[in-house]
Every structure is written in structure tokens, then in C-alpha cells.
PDB file of C-alpha atoms in Angstrom:
ATOM      1  CA  MET A  17     103.406 124.278 111.121  1.00 53.00           C
ATOM      2  CA  THR A  18     101.695 123.284 108.107  1.00 72.00           C
ATOM      3  CA  THR A  19     100.005 120.214 108.265  1.00 83.00           C
ATOM      4  CA  PRO A  20     101.456 117.778 106.545  1.00 91.00           C
ATOM      5  CA  PRO A  21      99.601 115.564 103.365  1.00 96.00           C
ATOM      6  CA  ALA A  22      97.275 112.803 104.644  1.00 97.00           C
ATOM      7  CA  LEU A  23      98.970 109.106 103.597  1.00 97.00           C
ATOM      8  CA  LEU A  24      96.861 107.191 101.660  1.00 97.00           C
ATOM      9  CA  ILE A  25      97.624 103.329 101.206  1.00 96.00           C
ATOM     10  CA  ALA A  26      95.998 101.538  98.583  1.00 94.00           C
ATOM     11  CA  GLY A  27      96.116  97.850  98.208  1.00 90.00           C
ATOM     12  CA  HIS A  28      95.438  94.957  95.540  1.00 86.00           C
ATOM     13  CA  GLY A  29      92.656  93.484  98.040  1.00 83.00           C
ATOM     14  CA  THR A  30      92.478  89.777  98.419  1.00 83.00           C
ATOM     15  CA  ARG A  31      89.321  87.412  99.405  1.00 84.00           C
ATOM     16  CA  ASP A  32      91.164  86.169 101.627  1.00 86.00           C
ATOM     17  CA  ASP A  33      90.586  87.470 105.446  1.00 89.00           C
ATOM     18  CA  ALA A  34      93.823  87.262 106.585  1.00 88.00           C
ATOM     19  CA  GLY A  35      94.845  88.523 104.246  1.00 87.00           C
ATOM     20  CA  ALA A  36      92.622  91.636 104.099  1.00 88.00           C
ATOM     21  CA  GLU A  37      93.344  92.540 108.248  1.00 90.00           C
ATOM     22  CA  ALA A  38      97.261  91.620 107.670  1.00 91.00           C
ATOM     23  CA  PHE A  39      96.199  95.347 105.416  1.00 91.00           C
ATOM     24  CA  ARG A  40      94.271  96.527 107.713  1.00 90.00           C
ATOM     25  CA  ALA A  41      96.832  95.561 110.486  1.00 92.00           C
ATOM     26  CA  PHE A  42      99.259  97.196 109.150  1.00 94.00           C
ATOM     27  CA  MET A  43      97.924 100.643 108.166  1.00 93.00           C
ATOM     28  CA  ARG A  44      96.810 100.916 112.137  1.00 93.00           C
ATOM     29  CA  GLU A  45     100.483 100.123 112.555  1.00 95.00           C
ATOM     30  CA  LEU A  46     101.604 103.130 109.558  1.00 95.00           C
ATOM     31  CA  GLY A  47      99.163 105.591 112.024  1.00 93.00           C
ATOM     32  CA  ARG A  48     101.002 104.550 114.967  1.00 95.00           C
ATOM     33  CA  ARG A  49     104.383 104.980 113.268  1.00 94.00           C
ATOM     34  CA  ARG A  50     103.378 108.436 112.219  1.00 94.00           C
ATOM     35  CA  PRO A  51     100.416 109.995 114.687  1.00 94.00           C
ATOM     36  CA  ASP A  52     100.957 113.485 113.096  1.00 93.00           C
ATOM     37  CA  LEU A  53      99.531 112.095 110.213  1.00 95.00           C
ATOM     38  CA  PRO A  54      95.771 111.122 108.933  1.00 95.00           C
ATOM     39  CA  VAL A  55      96.014 107.603 107.349  1.00 96.00           C
ATOM     40  CA  ALA A  56      93.622 105.742 105.812  1.00 95.00           C
ATOM     41  CA  GLY A  57      94.096 102.978 103.259  1.00 95.00           C
ATOM     42  CA  GLY A  58      91.651 100.953 100.957  1.00 92.00           C
ATOM     43  CA  PHE A  59      91.561  98.617  98.006  1.00 91.00           C
ATOM     44  CA  ILE A  60      91.246  98.445  94.259  1.00 85.00           C
ATOM     45  CA  GLU A  61      88.663  94.688  94.698  1.00 82.00           C
ATOM     46  CA  LEU A  62      87.898  92.383  96.412  1.00 78.00           C
ATOM     47  CA  SER A  63      88.182  93.385  99.808  1.00 81.00           C
ATOM     48  CA  PRO A  64      86.882  96.513 101.747  1.00 84.00           C
ATOM     49  CA  PRO A  65      87.024  99.499 102.383  1.00 87.00           C
ATOM     50  CA  PRO A  66      87.427 100.493  98.928  1.00 89.00           C
ATOM     51  CA  LEU A  67      89.501 103.202  98.078  1.00 92.00           C
ATOM     52  CA  GLY A  68      86.528 105.881  97.573  1.00 92.00           C
ATOM     53  CA  GLU A  69      85.577 105.275 100.830  1.00 93.00           C
ATOM     54  CA  ALA A  70      88.985 106.214 102.283  1.00 94.00           C
ATOM     55  CA  VAL A  71      89.557 108.737 100.309  1.00 95.00           C
ATOM     56  CA  ALA A  72      85.723 109.883 102.244  1.00 94.00           C
ATOM     57  CA  GLU A  73      87.585 109.163 105.453  1.00 95.00           C
ATOM     58  CA  LEU A  74      90.428 111.727 105.280  1.00 96.00           C
ATOM     59  CA  VAL A  75      87.736 114.089 103.768  1.00 95.00           C
ATOM     60  CA  GLU A  76      85.550 113.933 107.015  1.00 95.00           C
ATOM     61  CA  ARG A  77      88.808 113.942 108.961  1.00 95.00           C
ATOM     62  CA  GLY A  78      89.011 117.766 107.339  1.00 95.00           C
ATOM     63  CA  VAL A  79      92.204 116.474 104.759  1.00 96.00           C
ATOM     64  CA  ARG A  80      92.587 118.579 101.363  1.00 95.00           C
ATOM     65  CA  ARG A  81      95.536 117.230 100.376  1.00 96.00           C
ATOM     66  CA  PHE A  82      96.815 113.928 100.141  1.00 97.00           C
ATOM     67  CA  ALA A  83     100.014 111.690  98.540  1.00 96.00           C
ATOM     68  CA  ALA A  84      98.504 108.087  98.229  1.00 95.00           C
ATOM     69  CA  VAL A  85     101.482 105.127  97.702  1.00 96.00           C
ATOM     70  CA  PRO A  86     100.409 101.955  96.083  1.00 94.00           C
ATOM     71  CA  LEU A  87     100.779  99.280  98.758  1.00 95.00           C
ATOM     72  CA  MET A  88     102.517  96.897  95.454  1.00 93.00           C
ATOM     73  CA  LEU A  89     105.697  95.216  94.979  1.00 95.00           C
ATOM     74  CA  VAL A  90     105.572  95.821  90.986  1.00 90.00           C
ATOM     75  CA  SER A  91     104.049  98.757  88.732  1.00 83.00           C
ATOM     76  CA  ALA A  92     101.082  96.492  86.936  1.00 79.00           C
ATOM     77  CA  GLY A  93      97.800  97.824  86.095  1.00 73.00           C
ATOM     78  CA  HIS A  94      97.020  98.201  88.993  1.00 74.00           C
ATOM     79  CA  ALA A  95      99.076 100.677  89.717  1.00 78.00           C
ATOM     80  CA  LYS A  96      99.915 102.195  85.810  1.00 82.00           C
ATOM     81  CA  GLY A  97      95.896 102.511  85.442  1.00 82.00           C
ATOM     82  CA  ASP A  98      93.576 101.329  87.976  1.00 84.00           C
ATOM     83  CA  ILE A  99      94.380 103.253  91.188  1.00 88.00           C
ATOM     84  CA  PRO A 100      95.354 107.013  89.421  1.00 88.00           C
ATOM     85  CA  ALA A 101      91.896 106.106  87.478  1.00 88.00           C
ATOM     86  CA  ALA A 102      90.226 105.962  91.079  1.00 88.00           C
ATOM     87  CA  LEU A 103      92.216 108.811  92.201  1.00 90.00           C
ATOM     88  CA  ALA A 104      91.121 111.021  89.707  1.00 90.00           C
ATOM     89  CA  ARG A 105      87.715 109.928  90.049  1.00 91.00           C
ATOM     90  CA  GLU A 106      87.373 111.167  93.993  1.00 91.00           C
ATOM     91  CA  LYS A 107      88.804 114.207  92.816  1.00 91.00           C
ATOM     92  CA  GLU A 108      85.705 114.705  91.123  1.00 93.00           C
ATOM     93  CA  ARG A 109      84.012 113.584  93.975  1.00 92.00           C
ATOM     94  CA  HIS A 110      85.418 116.028  96.544  1.00 93.00           C
ATOM     95  CA  PRO A 111      86.382 119.396  95.065  1.00 91.00           C
ATOM     96  CA  GLY A 112      89.153 121.385  96.271  1.00 93.00           C
ATOM     97  CA  LEU A 113      90.891 118.268  97.291  1.00 95.00           C
ATOM     98  CA  THR A 114      94.643 117.404  95.694  1.00 94.00           C
ATOM     99  CA  TYR A 115      96.542 114.226  95.808  1.00 94.00           C
ATOM    100  CA  THR A 116     100.075 113.390  94.535  1.00 93.00           C
ATOM    101  CA  TYR A 117     100.833 109.648  93.674  1.00 93.00           C
ATOM    102  CA  GLY A 118     103.526 107.962  95.224  1.00 92.00           C
ATOM    103  CA  ARG A 119     105.783 104.586  93.571  1.00 91.00           C
ATOM    104  CA  PRO A 120     105.427 100.936  94.045  1.00 92.00           C
ATOM    105  CA  LEU A 121     108.048  99.421  96.420  1.00 95.00           C
ATOM    106  CA  GLY A 122     109.947  96.940  94.705  1.00 85.00           C
ATOM    107  CA  PRO A 123     112.197  96.294  94.228  1.00 92.00           C
ATOM    108  CA  HIS A 124     114.293  98.194  97.013  1.00 95.00           C
ATOM    109  CA  PRO A 125     117.316  96.705  98.934  1.00 95.00           C
ATOM    110  CA  SER A 126     115.187  96.648 102.914  1.00 96.00           C
ATOM    111  CA  LEU A 127     112.594  94.104 101.313  1.00 97.00           C
ATOM    112  CA  LEU A 128     115.403  92.284  99.478  1.00 97.00           C
ATOM    113  CA  ARG A 129     117.001  92.188 103.337  1.00 96.00           C
ATOM    114  CA  VAL A 130     113.398  90.630 104.629  1.00 98.00           C
ATOM    115  CA  LEU A 131     113.486  88.671 101.816  1.00 98.00           C
ATOM    116  CA  GLU A 132     116.967  87.024 102.662  1.00 97.00           C
ATOM    117  CA  ARG A 133     115.366  87.043 106.373  1.00 97.00           C
ATOM    118  CA  ARG A 134     112.712  84.275 104.869  1.00 98.00           C
ATOM    119  CA  LEU A 135     115.513  82.064 103.283  1.00 97.00           C
ATOM    120  CA  ALA A 136     117.500  81.997 106.261  1.00 96.00           C
ATOM    121  CA  GLU A 137     114.494  81.158 108.163  1.00 97.00           C
ATOM    122  CA  ALA A 138     113.287  78.515 105.539  1.00 98.00           C
ATOM    123  CA  VAL A 139     116.710  76.498 104.708  1.00 96.00           C
ATOM    124  CA  ASP A 140     118.299  74.659 107.443  1.00 93.00           C
ATOM    125  CA  PRO A 141     121.248  76.022 109.253  1.00 91.00           C
ATOM    126  CA  SER A 142     123.898  73.878 107.856  1.00 93.00           C
ATOM    127  CA  TRP A 143     122.912  74.839 104.053  1.00 93.00           C
ATOM    128  CA  ASP A 144     125.588  76.819 101.917  1.00 95.00           C
ATOM    129  CA  PRO A 145     124.301  78.949 100.247  1.00 94.00           C
ATOM    130  CA  ALA A 146     126.038  77.441  97.020  1.00 96.00           C
ATOM    131  CA  GLU A 147     123.927  74.321  97.074  1.00 96.00           C
ATOM    132  CA  VAL A 148     120.673  76.498  97.309  1.00 98.00           C
ATOM    133  CA  THR A 149     118.557  77.724  94.389  1.00 98.00           C
ATOM    134  CA  VAL A 150     116.246  79.665  94.940  1.00 98.00           C
ATOM    135  CA  LEU A 151     112.909  80.307  93.216  1.00 98.00           C
ATOM    136  CA  LEU A 152     111.445  83.781  93.471  1.00 98.00           C
ATOM    137  CA  VAL A 153     107.740  83.545  92.613  1.00 98.00           C
ATOM    138  CA  GLY A 154     105.445  86.390  91.667  1.00 97.00           C
ATOM    139  CA  ARG A 155     102.001  87.441  91.393  1.00 95.00           C
ATOM    140  CA  GLY A 156     102.378  87.672  87.381  1.00 95.00           C
ATOM    141  CA  SER A 157     100.934  90.130  85.008  1.00 92.00           C
ATOM    142  CA  THR A 158      99.876  90.151  81.474  1.00 91.00           C
ATOM    143  CA  ASP A 159     101.830  93.717  81.701  1.00 90.00           C
ATOM    144  CA  PRO A 160     105.589  92.850  80.387  1.00 92.00           C
ATOM    145  CA  ASP A 161     107.102  95.548  82.111  1.00 90.00           C
ATOM    146  CA  ALA A 162     105.727  94.219  85.420  1.00 91.00           C
ATOM    147  CA  ASN A 163     107.504  90.872  85.369  1.00 94.00           C
ATOM    148  CA  ALA A 164     110.388  92.345  84.313  1.00 94.00           C
ATOM    149  CA  GLU A 165     110.528  93.788  87.624  1.00 95.00           C
ATOM    150  CA  VAL A 166     110.322  90.414  89.380  1.00 97.00           C
ATOM    151  CA  PHE A 167     113.079  89.442  87.728  1.00 98.00           C
ATOM    152  CA  LYS A 168     115.044  92.431  88.452  1.00 97.00           C
ATOM    153  CA  ALA A 169     114.175  91.826  92.122  1.00 97.00           C
ATOM    154  CA  ALA A 170     115.433  88.247  91.406  1.00 98.00           C
ATOM    155  CA  ARG A 171     118.848  89.416  90.340  1.00 98.00           C
ATOM    156  CA  LEU A 172     119.302  91.675  92.621  1.00 97.00           C
ATOM    157  CA  LEU A 173     118.934  89.088  95.337  1.00 97.00           C
ATOM    158  CA  TRP A 174     120.959  86.313  94.095  1.00 97.00           C
ATOM    159  CA  GLU A 175     123.939  89.643  93.609  1.00 95.00           C
ATOM    160  CA  GLY A 176     126.519  88.612  96.378  1.00 93.00           C
ATOM    161  CA  ARG A 177     124.456  86.327  98.624  1.00 94.00           C
ATOM    162  CA  GLY A 178     126.077  83.328  97.326  1.00 95.00           C
ATOM    163  CA  TYR A 179     122.799  81.328  96.108  1.00 97.00           C
ATOM    164  CA  ALA A 180     123.437  79.173  93.372  1.00 97.00           C
ATOM    165  CA  GLY A 181     120.792  80.903  91.316  1.00 98.00           C
ATOM    166  CA  VAL A 182     117.643  82.825  92.164  1.00 98.00           C
ATOM    167  CA  GLU A 183     115.120  81.819  89.311  1.00 98.00           C
ATOM    168  CA  THR A 184     111.579  83.845  88.778  1.00 98.00           C
ATOM    169  CA  ALA A 185     108.056  82.093  88.353  1.00 98.00           C
ATOM    170  CA  PHE A 186     104.638  83.374  88.693  1.00 98.00           C
ATOM    171  CA  VAL A 187     101.836  82.606  89.973  1.00 98.00           C
ATOM    172  CA  SER A 188      99.358  83.455  87.589  1.00 95.00           C
ATOM    173  CA  LEU A 189      98.534  85.613  84.343  1.00 93.00           C
ATOM    174  CA  ALA A 190     102.665  84.662  83.039  1.00 96.00           C
ATOM    175  CA  ALA A 191     105.041  81.925  82.309  1.00 97.00           C
ATOM    176  CA  PRO A 192     106.639  79.769  83.787  1.00 98.00           C
ATOM    177  CA  ASP A 193     103.858  78.946  85.940  1.00 98.00           C
ATOM    178  CA  VAL A 194     105.679  77.748  89.560  1.00 98.00           C
ATOM    179  CA  PRO A 195     106.144  73.739  88.564  1.00 98.00           C
ATOM    180  CA  SER A 196     108.041  75.576  85.245  1.00 98.00           C
ATOM    181  CA  GLY A 197     109.462  77.050  87.750  1.00 98.00           C
ATOM    182  CA  LEU A 198     110.825  74.102  89.596  1.00 98.00           C
ATOM    183  CA  ASP A 199     111.357  71.493  86.714  1.00 98.00           C
ATOM    184  CA  ARG A 200     114.210  74.748  85.422  1.00 98.00           C
ATOM    185  CA  CYS A 201     115.233  74.446  88.713  1.00 98.00           C
ATOM    186  CA  ALA A 202     115.559  70.630  89.034  1.00 98.00           C
ATOM    187  CA  ARG A 203     116.721  70.626  84.691  1.00 98.00           C
ATOM    188  CA  LEU A 204     120.352  73.735  86.197  1.00 97.00           C
ATOM    189  CA  GLY A 205     120.917  70.501  88.604  1.00 97.00           C
ATOM    190  CA  ALA A 206     119.235  71.819  92.231  1.00 97.00           C
ATOM    191  CA  ARG A 207     119.427  69.456  95.006  1.00 94.00           C
ATOM    192  CA  ARG A 208     117.817  71.435  97.241  1.00 98.00           C
ATOM    193  CA  ILE A 209     114.987  74.543  96.093  1.00 98.00           C
ATOM    194  CA  VAL A 210     113.683  77.198  98.525  1.00 98.00           C
ATOM    195  CA  VAL A 211     110.584  78.855  96.924  1.00 98.00           C
ATOM    196  CA  LEU A 212     110.057  82.673  97.732  1.00 98.00           C
ATOM    197  CA  PRO A 213     106.850  84.496  97.648  1.00 98.00           C
ATOM    198  CA  TYR A 214     106.813  87.218  96.294  1.00 98.00           C
ATOM    199  CA  PHE A 215     104.234  89.219  98.138  1.00 97.00           C
ATOM    200  CA  LEU A 216     103.740  91.473 101.071  1.00 96.00           C
ATOM    201  CA  PHE A 217     101.139  89.743 102.960  1.00 94.00           C
ATOM    202  CA  THR A 218      99.632  86.633 103.355  1.00 92.00           C
ATOM    203  CA  GLY A 219      96.536  85.708 101.101  1.00 92.00           C
ATOM    204  CA  ILE A 220      95.050  82.888  97.936  1.00 93.00           C
ATOM    205  CA  LEU A 221      97.697  82.963  95.843  1.00 95.00           C
ATOM    206  CA  PRO A 222     101.093  82.810  98.098  1.00 96.00           C
ATOM    207  CA  ASP A 223      98.600  79.834  99.755  1.00 96.00           C
ATOM    208  CA  ARG A 224      98.386  78.325  95.910  1.00 97.00           C
ATOM    209  CA  VAL A 225     102.156  79.121  95.373  1.00 98.00           C
ATOM    210  CA  ARG A 226     102.624  76.972  98.540  1.00 98.00           C
ATOM    211  CA  THR A 227      99.977  74.425  98.086  1.00 98.00           C
ATOM    212  CA  GLN A 228     101.623  73.982  94.060  1.00 98.00           C
ATOM    213  CA  THR A 229     105.468  73.513  95.903  1.00 98.00           C
ATOM    214  CA  GLU A 230     104.195  70.890  98.042  1.00 98.00           C
ATOM    215  CA  GLU A 231     102.474  69.055  95.202  1.00 98.00           C
ATOM    216  CA  TRP A 232     105.677  68.987  92.260  1.00 98.00           C
ATOM    217  CA  ALA A 233     108.220  68.517  95.978  1.00 98.00           C
ATOM    218  CA  THR A 234     105.638  65.097  96.611  1.00 98.00           C
ATOM    219  CA  ALA A 235     106.014  64.395  92.868  1.00 98.00           C
ATOM    220  CA  HIS A 236     110.116  64.576  92.846  1.00 98.00           C
ATOM    221  CA  PRO A 237     111.089  62.975  96.184  1.00 97.00           C
ATOM    222  CA  ASP A 238     115.045  63.022  95.473  1.00 96.00           C
ATOM    223  CA  THR A 239     114.993  67.139  95.379  1.00 97.00           C
ATOM    224  CA  GLU A 240     115.112  69.017  98.671  1.00 97.00           C
ATOM    225  CA  VAL A 241     111.650  71.796  98.731  1.00 98.00           C
ATOM    226  CA  ARG A 242     111.186  74.142 101.046  1.00 98.00           C
ATOM    227  CA  SER A 243     108.566  76.687 101.532  1.00 98.00           C
ATOM    228  CA  ALA A 244     109.674  80.090 102.578  1.00 98.00           C
ATOM    229  CA  ASP A 245     106.868  82.778 104.006  1.00 98.00           C
ATOM    230  CA  VAL A 246     105.654  86.182 102.006  1.00 97.00           C
ATOM    231  CA  ILE A 247     107.140  89.689 103.791  1.00 97.00           C
ATOM    232  CA  GLY A 248     105.101  90.617 106.090  1.00 95.00           C
ATOM    233  CA  PRO A 249     104.239  93.976 107.680  1.00 93.00           C
ATOM    234  CA  GLU A 250     108.088  94.421 108.994  1.00 95.00           C
ATOM    235  CA  PRO A 251     109.389  97.210 110.412  1.00 96.00           C
ATOM    236  CA  GLU A 252     111.749  97.157 106.830  1.00 97.00           C
ATOM    237  CA  LEU A 253     107.957  97.724 104.980  1.00 97.00           C
ATOM    238  CA  LEU A 254     106.667 100.625 106.938  1.00 97.00           C
ATOM    239  CA  ASP A 255     109.894 102.255 106.583  1.00 97.00           C
ATOM    240  CA  LEU A 256     109.983 102.182 103.088  1.00 97.00           C
ATOM    241  CA  VAL A 257     106.417 103.087 102.719  1.00 97.00           C
ATOM    242  CA  LEU A 258     107.253 106.587 104.884  1.00 97.00           C
ATOM    243  CA  GLU A 259     110.057 106.510 102.525  1.00 96.00           C
ATOM    244  CA  ARG A 260     108.300 106.562  99.068  1.00 96.00           C
ATOM    245  CA  TYR A 261     105.191 109.236 101.266  1.00 97.00           C
ATOM    246  CA  GLU A 262     108.394 111.274 101.762  1.00 96.00           C
ATOM    247  CA  GLU A 263     109.137 111.414  97.867  1.00 95.00           C
ATOM    248  CA  ALA A 264     105.366 111.851  96.440  1.00 95.00           C
ATOM    249  CA  VAL A 265     104.947 114.939  98.784  1.00 95.00           C
ATOM    250  CA  LYS A 266     108.216 115.875  97.633  1.00 93.00           C
ATOM    251  CA  GLY A 267     107.677 115.803  94.568  1.00 87.00           C
ATOM    252  CA  ASP A 268     111.257 113.880  94.522  1.00 77.00           C
ATOM    253  CA  LEU A 269     110.679 111.455  91.228  1.00 64.00           C
ATOM    254  CA  ARG A 270     113.725 109.365  91.088  1.00 68.00           C
ATOM    255  CA  MET A 271     115.291 107.241  88.215  1.00 64.00           C
ATOM    256  CA  ASN A 272     116.173 103.710  89.126  1.00 68.00           C
ATOM    257  CA  CYS A 273     117.889 104.982  92.607  1.00 72.00           C
ATOM    258  CA  ASP A 274     116.752 101.630  95.546  1.00 74.00           C
ATOM    259  CA  SER A 275     119.290  99.626  93.565  1.00 72.00           C
ATOM    260  CA  CYS A 276     122.416 101.910  92.245  1.00 78.00           C
ATOM    261  CA  VAL A 277     125.473 100.843  93.717  1.00 74.00           C
ATOM    262  CA  TYR A 278     126.376 104.951  94.183  1.00 75.00           C
ATOM    263  CA  ARG A 279     123.959 104.916  96.094  1.00 75.00           C
ATOM    264  CA  ILE A 280     122.858 101.798  98.303  1.00 78.00           C
ATOM    265  CA  ALA A 281     125.347  99.503  99.989  1.00 83.00           C
ATOM    266  CA  LEU A 282     124.682  96.623  98.008  1.00 79.00           C
ATOM    267  CA  PRO A 283     126.010  93.157  99.007  1.00 84.00           C
ATOM    268  CA  GLY A 284     129.703  92.828  97.916  1.00 83.00           C
ATOM    269  CA  PHE A 285     129.574  96.480  95.922  1.00 81.00           C
ATOM    270  CA  GLU A 286     129.887  98.172  99.237  1.00 86.00           C
ATOM    271  CA  ASP A 287     133.181 100.547  98.372  1.00 86.00           C
ATOM    272  CA  LYS A 288     131.378 101.981  95.241  1.00 81.00           C
ATOM    273  CA  VAL A 289     129.336 103.483  97.273  1.00 85.00           C
ATOM    274  CA  GLY A 290     129.775 107.351  96.855  1.00 84.00           C
ATOM    275  CA  LEU A 291     132.477 107.032  94.637  1.00 78.00           C
ATOM    276  CA  PRO A 292     133.068 109.471  92.751  1.00 71.00           C
ATOM    277  CA  GLN A 293     131.998 109.265  88.806  1.00 63.00           C
ATOM    278  CA  GLN A 294     135.317 109.548  85.925  1.00 59.00           C
ATOM    279  CA  PRO A 295     134.456 109.000  82.218  1.00 54.00           C
ATOM    280  CA  HIS A 296     135.740 105.827  81.418  1.00 50.00           C
ATOM    281  CA  PHE A 297     136.058 104.281  77.750  1.00 52.00           C
ATOM    282  CA  HIS A 298     133.919 101.227  76.486  1.00 52.00           C
ATOM    283  CA  PRO A 299     136.388  99.553  74.106  1.00 53.00           C
ATOM    284  CA  ASP A 300     133.825  97.061  73.019  1.00 53.00           C
ATOM    285  CA  ASP A 301     131.161  99.972  72.168  1.00 48.00           C
ATOM    286  CA  ASP A 302     133.255 101.325  69.176  1.00 48.00           C
ATOM    287  CA  GLY A 303     136.100  99.494  67.989  1.00 47.00           C
ATOM    288  CA  HIS A 304     137.569 100.766  65.119  1.00 46.00           C
ATOM    289  CA  HIS A 305     138.022 103.273  67.200  1.00 44.00           C
ATOM    290  CA  HIS A 306     140.484 101.774  69.197  1.00 44.00           C
ATOM    291  CA  GLY A 307     139.468 103.459  72.339  1.00 43.00           C
ATOM    292  CA  HIS A 308     140.493 107.096  71.572  1.00 42.00           C
ATOM    293  CA  GLY A 309     138.446 109.642  71.537  1.00 42.00           C
ATOM    294  CA  HIS A 310     134.626 109.075  72.788  1.00 39.00           C
ATOM    295  CA  ALA A 311     134.344 108.402  76.279  1.00 39.00           C
ATOM    296  CA  HIS A 312     131.423 108.243  78.267  1.00 38.00           C
ATOM    297  CA  SER A 313     130.792 109.645  81.411  1.00 38.00           C
ATOM    298  CA  HIS A 314     127.848 108.668  83.521  1.00 42.00           C
ATOM    299  CA  SER A 315     126.861 110.952  86.034  1.00 42.00           C
ATOM    300  CA  HIS A 316     125.084 109.377  89.398  1.00 46.00           C
ATOM    301  CA  ALA A 317     124.471 112.797  91.206  1.00 45.00           C
ATOM    302  CA  HIS A 318     120.766 111.803  90.939  1.00 48.00           C
TER     303      HIS A 318
END
């Protein structure tokens, strides 16, 4: 039987010891989950081991092929530039090494389920979701596309779950920042706010989100504010990393199928899964035709 390609996990890196250890513990759990796979992981910056060291470790174990998965929720500078550059450098250092590169993790329905659990843990069980406004806080990037992905996650989290709203803020590099995001929730009439960090593991930035939330709550005693926990090394995250690995190995590069209502049972849209697609009219597309002639066929046979 052909040996499957190894799995290389690429992380952001953190100055927070607990965050770095959470990453390493996650790597060990992945190895236990798939004992048939050589698994290694490294960071782009800030904490050991560096990604190059992880590749060297795989090479020493006889690995010639691997699939790299970015342990990141959105595709920003690290996933788009730093990791590909690092992998290209390692290919030059280790002649004969081949690899494929997977895609970032979010916003996947299984992670949305974990976020929903984190919200449930943070709120009072007697609260009606319709009275709760969620502030989803992302890392923040200078890349508009990456920031837009956090807004997409917020919208998908809101769909079908009954919250008053899911607003978005960022802890660094992008507006609105956490206090501004909380101000916006209050201006929208929120009396109960849950701040939900869109982060995989504990670290300096999620800690900063919590601190800024507490400072804002102290200054606004009329608003009830709770802080939810990060996603953490949940079984869903392990499964998703392995799903991204399998995609990379098979070359299964897909469009936005993770959150497609025709493939995935999203809350309130379960009846659409597997629905045959028919041509249908968009009356607003071309008003002077009065709906005659040009039907738009949407194919969801990804």
C-alpha cells in the first residue's frame, strides 16, 4: 500500500506560552487520531518550532511528500504569502521533496457549531437568543479579503440561530476595534452582548479582547456583557484539519462549498440539501423583458 503524504501544520505563532503549548498539544492529538500519518507542525513567527524545522523533522523521518494545512481561520498575509514562500524555500533546501497546500479552515459549519457552543456556555440559560447581540472579534488584517471573511463568518453564525444580531470587530490592524464594536452594538439597542473571539487557541490577542471587553463593560454598567471562550482543540477542529488535508492530497480545490445550502444542512435551510437545481427567473435582472427569455441556471454540482 502506498504511504499517504505526511501532514504539515502551519501556525501563526504566538508570544503566549499557553497558546504555543495548545498548538503543540493539538499536534500530538492529531498524531494520535491518525497514527498512519507522519504529522509535524511549526510556526511562521514568534514561537518555536519554526516551520522549516518541522519540514526538516519530516524529511529526517523519510518523508518525500506532504500536504501543508494552514491552522488559520482566514486567508490573510500568512496563508497567502508567508507560508507559500516558506514552503518554496524548504523545497529548495530538500531536493526531491514535493508538497501540496491546503486552504484555511473557516468559516466551516463545524466551527460555527463550536462557536454556538461557546455562546451557550457564556450566556445565562434563561436568556432569549432574540435579546442577545453577539460581537464576533477577529484577529484583523491589512488584507480586506481576510477581514471580509470574518464578516462572512458572522453572517453565517447569525443565520437561523435567532440572535438579535451578530456584529463584527477586530483586535488589531482593522476597524472597528473592540470598543467601537461594542459601541455599535449599544447604539443598535443591545442590552445583552456576548463578545465571541474568532480565534482557535488562547493567546495574547484573545486575552486583549477579554480585557478590552471588561474595560468597556465597567464603563457601561447598564449593558450586560459576557465574554465567550476561544474555539479550542475541539474534535470538530481535528476533523476539519484532516478534511483540509484530504482535500489537499486529492487536489480537491473547491469553490465555497463549505457553506453551500445545497450541500450542508445550515440552520433553517435543511430542506435545501441535495435539492435539484432548476433554471429560474430573476425579475429584477432585466426589467424590460418582463421575465421572458433569460433564465439563469445555477449549478451546484460542485
